[in-house]
Short mmCIF file of C-alpha atoms in Angstrom, two decimals:
data_model
loop_
_atom_site.label_atom_id
_atom_site.label_comp_id
_atom_site.label_asym_id
_atom_site.label_seq_id
_atom_site.Cartn_x
_atom_site.Cartn_y
_atom_site.Cartn_z
CA GLN E 1 103.15 -238.12 -10.58
CA LYS E 2 100.22 -239.49 -8.63
CA GLU E 3 100.71 -240.19 -4.96
CA VAL E 4 99.44 -243.76 -5.29
CA GLU E 5 99.61 -245.85 -8.45
CA GLN E 6 97.68 -249.01 -9.21
CA ASN E 7 97.11 -251.04 -12.33
CA SER E 8 93.49 -250.39 -13.29
CA GLY E 9 92.96 -253.93 -14.59
CA PRO E 10 90.66 -255.64 -15.02
CA LEU E 11 92.40 -258.57 -13.40
CA SER E 12 90.61 -261.82 -14.15
CA VAL E 13 91.26 -264.96 -12.13
CA PRO E 14 89.38 -268.26 -11.93
CA GLU E 15 87.54 -269.21 -8.77
CA GLY E 16 89.90 -270.75 -6.24
CA ALA E 17 93.01 -269.05 -7.62
CA ILE E 18 95.24 -266.45 -5.95
CA ALA E 19 94.64 -262.84 -6.94
CA SER E 20 97.63 -260.50 -6.61
CA LEU E 21 97.07 -256.75 -6.44
CA ASN E 22 99.87 -254.22 -6.37
CA CYS E 23 100.35 -250.58 -5.47
CA THR E 24 103.24 -248.11 -5.35
CA TYR E 25 103.35 -244.77 -3.56
CA SER E 26 105.50 -241.69 -3.91
CA ASP E 27 105.72 -240.15 -0.41
CA ARG E 28 108.46 -241.84 1.62
CA GLY E 29 107.04 -240.25 4.76
CA SER E 30 103.82 -242.26 4.49
CA GLN E 31 103.05 -244.02 7.73
CA SER E 32 100.13 -246.36 7.24
CA PHE E 33 98.69 -248.32 4.39
CA PHE E 34 95.28 -249.79 3.66
CA TRP E 35 93.41 -251.90 1.19
CA TYR E 36 89.75 -251.15 0.57
CA ARG E 37 87.18 -253.03 -1.47
CA GLN E 38 84.46 -251.14 -3.32
CA TYR E 39 81.49 -252.80 -4.95
CA SER E 40 79.73 -250.89 -7.71
CA GLY E 41 77.49 -248.19 -6.28
CA LYS E 42 78.73 -248.75 -2.73
CA SER E 43 81.20 -247.05 -0.44
CA PRO E 44 84.76 -248.31 0.14
CA GLU E 45 85.08 -250.83 2.96
CA LEU E 46 88.32 -251.70 4.72
CA ILE E 47 89.90 -255.09 4.10
CA MET E 48 93.37 -254.75 5.60
CA SER E 49 95.62 -252.22 7.27
CA ILE E 50 99.39 -252.55 7.53
CA TYR E 51 101.80 -250.25 9.35
CA SER E 52 105.20 -251.96 9.29
CA ASN E 53 107.33 -253.78 6.76
CA GLY E 54 106.53 -257.41 6.09
CA ASP E 55 103.42 -259.51 5.74
CA LYS E 56 100.12 -259.37 7.57
CA GLU E 57 97.58 -262.13 7.17
CA ASP E 58 93.85 -262.06 7.89
CA GLY E 59 91.89 -265.06 6.70
CA ARG E 60 92.21 -265.35 2.93
CA PHE E 61 93.90 -261.95 2.68
CA THR E 62 97.61 -261.12 3.03
CA ALA E 63 98.95 -257.59 2.82
CA GLN E 64 102.63 -257.03 2.14
CA LEU E 65 104.54 -253.79 2.72
CA ASN E 66 108.02 -252.85 1.54
CA LYS E 67 108.78 -249.26 2.55
CA ALA E 68 112.22 -249.26 0.91
CA SER E 69 110.62 -250.03 -2.45
CA GLN E 70 107.49 -247.97 -1.63
CA TYR E 71 105.37 -250.95 -2.53
CA VAL E 72 102.22 -252.47 -1.07
CA SER E 73 100.46 -255.59 -2.25
CA LEU E 74 97.38 -257.63 -1.45
CA LEU E 75 97.04 -261.36 -2.03
CA ILE E 76 93.62 -262.97 -2.03
CA ARG E 77 93.76 -266.75 -1.68
CA ASP E 78 90.97 -269.08 -2.79
CA SER E 79 89.32 -266.24 -4.72
CA GLN E 80 85.52 -266.31 -4.77
CA PRO E 81 83.09 -264.70 -7.23
CA SER E 82 81.98 -262.50 -4.32
CA ASP E 83 85.50 -261.01 -4.29
CA SER E 84 84.77 -259.40 -7.67
CA ALA E 85 85.02 -255.66 -6.97
CA THR E 86 87.39 -252.72 -7.30
CA TYR E 87 90.28 -252.79 -4.82
CA LEU E 88 91.64 -249.45 -3.67
CA CYS E 89 95.08 -248.97 -2.17
CA ALA E 90 95.28 -246.08 0.31
CA VAL E 91 98.26 -244.39 1.91
CA ASN E 92 97.98 -242.21 5.00
CA ASN E 93 100.12 -239.37 6.29
CA PHE E 94 99.32 -236.13 8.09
CA ASN E 95 95.54 -236.43 8.14
CA LYS E 96 95.35 -237.35 4.48
CA PHE E 97 94.40 -240.59 2.83
CA TYR E 98 95.58 -240.78 -0.75
CA PHE E 99 93.89 -243.42 -2.86
CA GLY E 100 94.97 -245.18 -6.00
CA SER E 101 92.58 -245.33 -8.91
CA GLY E 102 91.73 -248.93 -8.04
CA THR E 103 92.16 -252.34 -9.65
CA LYS E 104 89.03 -254.07 -10.89
CA LEU E 105 89.08 -257.76 -10.01
CA ASN E 106 86.86 -260.33 -11.78
CA VAL E 107 86.69 -263.80 -10.28
CA LYS E 108 85.18 -266.21 -12.78
CA PRO E 109 83.18 -269.22 -11.50
CA ASP Y 1 73.61 -248.24 14.05
CA THR Y 2 75.29 -246.36 11.18
CA ALA Y 3 78.85 -245.23 11.95
CA VAL Y 4 79.18 -242.51 9.29
CA SER Y 5 75.97 -241.26 7.78
CA GLN Y 6 75.51 -238.66 5.10
CA THR Y 7 72.42 -237.14 3.55
CA PRO Y 8 71.01 -237.00 1.00
CA LYS Y 9 71.96 -240.16 -0.88
CA TYR Y 10 70.95 -238.70 -4.23
CA LEU Y 11 70.89 -235.06 -5.29
CA VAL Y 12 69.79 -233.84 -8.72
CA THR Y 13 69.92 -230.12 -9.29
CA GLN Y 14 70.32 -227.48 -11.97
CA MET Y 15 73.43 -225.56 -12.82
CA GLY Y 16 73.86 -222.44 -10.75
CA ASN Y 17 72.00 -223.75 -7.71
CA ASP Y 18 73.43 -223.99 -4.19
CA LYS Y 19 73.21 -227.28 -2.30
CA SER Y 20 74.44 -228.85 0.94
CA ILE Y 21 75.42 -232.36 1.99
CA LYS Y 22 75.41 -233.31 5.65
CA CYS Y 23 77.63 -235.84 7.42
CA GLU Y 24 77.64 -237.21 10.94
CA GLN Y 25 79.83 -239.82 12.62
CA ASN Y 26 79.10 -241.56 15.91
CA LEU Y 27 82.51 -243.24 16.25
CA GLY Y 28 84.08 -240.53 18.39
CA HIS Y 29 86.74 -239.96 15.74
CA ASP Y 30 88.87 -236.82 15.68
CA THR Y 31 89.27 -236.38 11.94
CA MET Y 32 86.66 -236.11 9.21
CA TYR Y 33 87.06 -235.86 5.46
CA TRP Y 34 85.27 -235.09 2.24
CA TYR Y 35 86.23 -237.05 -0.86
CA LYS Y 36 85.06 -236.72 -4.44
CA GLN Y 37 84.83 -239.83 -6.64
CA ASP Y 38 84.60 -239.10 -10.33
CA SER Y 39 83.25 -241.24 -13.15
CA LYS Y 40 86.59 -243.05 -13.39
CA LYS Y 41 86.22 -244.08 -9.74
CA PHE Y 42 89.21 -242.02 -8.59
CA LEU Y 43 88.80 -240.95 -4.95
CA LYS Y 44 90.27 -237.50 -4.44
CA ILE Y 45 90.57 -235.83 -1.07
CA MET Y 46 88.93 -232.42 -0.84
CA PHE Y 47 89.04 -231.44 2.82
CA SER Y 48 90.23 -232.78 6.13
CA TYR Y 49 89.06 -231.49 9.53
CA ASN Y 50 90.60 -232.37 12.87
CA ASN Y 51 88.56 -231.52 15.96
CA LYS Y 52 86.53 -228.94 14.02
CA GLU Y 53 89.63 -227.28 12.56
CA LEU Y 54 90.38 -227.26 8.83
CA ILE Y 55 93.63 -229.17 8.27
CA ILE Y 56 93.66 -229.92 4.58
CA ASN Y 57 92.18 -228.00 1.64
CA GLU Y 58 93.31 -229.70 -1.52
CA THR Y 59 92.99 -226.84 -4.03
CA VAL Y 60 89.25 -227.13 -4.18
CA PRO Y 61 87.36 -224.21 -5.81
CA ASN Y 62 86.09 -221.80 -3.20
CA ARG Y 63 82.53 -222.58 -4.32
CA PHE Y 64 82.96 -225.55 -1.98
CA SER Y 65 82.77 -224.58 1.67
CA PRO Y 66 82.99 -227.17 4.43
CA LYS Y 67 81.67 -226.45 7.91
CA SER Y 68 82.24 -228.44 11.07
CA PRO Y 69 79.93 -227.29 13.89
CA ASP Y 70 81.39 -229.96 16.17
CA LYS Y 71 83.73 -232.92 16.03
CA ALA Y 72 80.96 -235.31 14.98
CA HIS Y 73 79.63 -233.29 12.04
CA LEU Y 74 81.12 -232.09 8.79
CA ASN Y 75 78.87 -230.52 6.18
CA LEU Y 76 79.66 -229.50 2.63
CA HIS Y 77 78.02 -226.54 0.96
CA ILE Y 78 78.43 -225.99 -2.76
CA ASN Y 79 77.60 -222.69 -4.43
CA SER Y 80 76.86 -222.06 -8.10
CA LEU Y 81 76.90 -225.71 -9.09
CA GLU Y 82 78.56 -226.62 -12.39
CA LEU Y 83 78.20 -229.66 -14.64
CA GLY Y 84 81.71 -230.78 -13.66
CA ASP Y 85 80.65 -231.04 -10.02
CA SER Y 86 78.64 -234.16 -10.87
CA ALA Y 87 80.23 -236.99 -8.91
CA VAL Y 88 79.80 -239.11 -5.82
CA TYR Y 89 80.85 -237.30 -2.65
CA PHE Y 90 81.97 -239.40 0.30
CA CYS Y 91 82.31 -238.32 3.88
CA ALA Y 92 84.75 -240.31 6.03
CA SER Y 93 86.23 -240.27 9.51
CA SER Y 94 89.26 -241.72 11.24
CA GLN Y 95 90.87 -241.73 14.65
CA ASP Y 96 94.18 -240.02 15.31
CA ARG Y 97 97.19 -241.98 16.34
CA GLU Y 98 100.41 -240.37 17.46
CA GLY Y 99 102.61 -238.56 14.96
CA TRP Y 100 99.82 -237.37 12.65
CA VAL Y 101 99.04 -240.93 11.66
CA ASN Y 102 95.46 -242.05 11.38
CA THR Y 103 93.68 -245.36 11.81
CA GLU Y 104 91.61 -246.59 8.92
CA ALA Y 105 89.01 -244.29 7.43
CA PHE Y 106 85.34 -245.26 7.66
CA PHE Y 107 83.14 -244.04 4.83
CA GLY Y 108 79.57 -242.87 4.62
CA GLN Y 109 77.30 -244.32 1.94
CA GLY Y 110 78.03 -241.49 -0.48
CA THR Y 111 75.95 -238.75 -2.10
CA ARG Y 112 75.50 -239.00 -5.84
CA LEU Y 113 75.28 -235.44 -7.10
CA THR Y 114 74.00 -234.87 -10.63
CA VAL Y 115 74.06 -231.37 -12.04
CA VAL Y 116 71.88 -230.85 -15.11
#
């Protein structure tokens, strides 16, 4: 079993729609959770971090964490073509970041 | 002013050669990492160093030897390169919080290694 699981996609949404990305993790001791965006040929860049249960909003992005269900999600409102990228879920514990395999998002104009 | 920088960006070499990748961070972070990203884009942790000390070695072949001369530098030396070593290698760093939790990891630009 992988530490972090994501649907590889691709997930296609029209411009202006809400994109919903999901992630589950296996280690109940995980303490912090992150969403990264990676454009082709580039390094991962942080979008959101979340440390406690509930929702966290930052602009068009909302991260949701449910530790009981071991589930993390990312909502992107008003999706733009520039949001087209691979989104990586990461889980941190004990000086390790485990990454999911990423979900490829396509936002169609 | 680059936060995490690694060199070289591209590396093409023949099987059996030895090569090194260098990484430096100017963020004052305590922990540095090496990750390998394969052709399927999966990011797999290789090593984690905290204040120059090896913390994590994720069953990486011993042909891979990390070295941390100080807290701001973490280099990766690879002996006897094999075709399967071809990948993008990312260096990253993060700051410690209490209880072995880390803040977000910042990544270098990556080194694309091609073994021919």
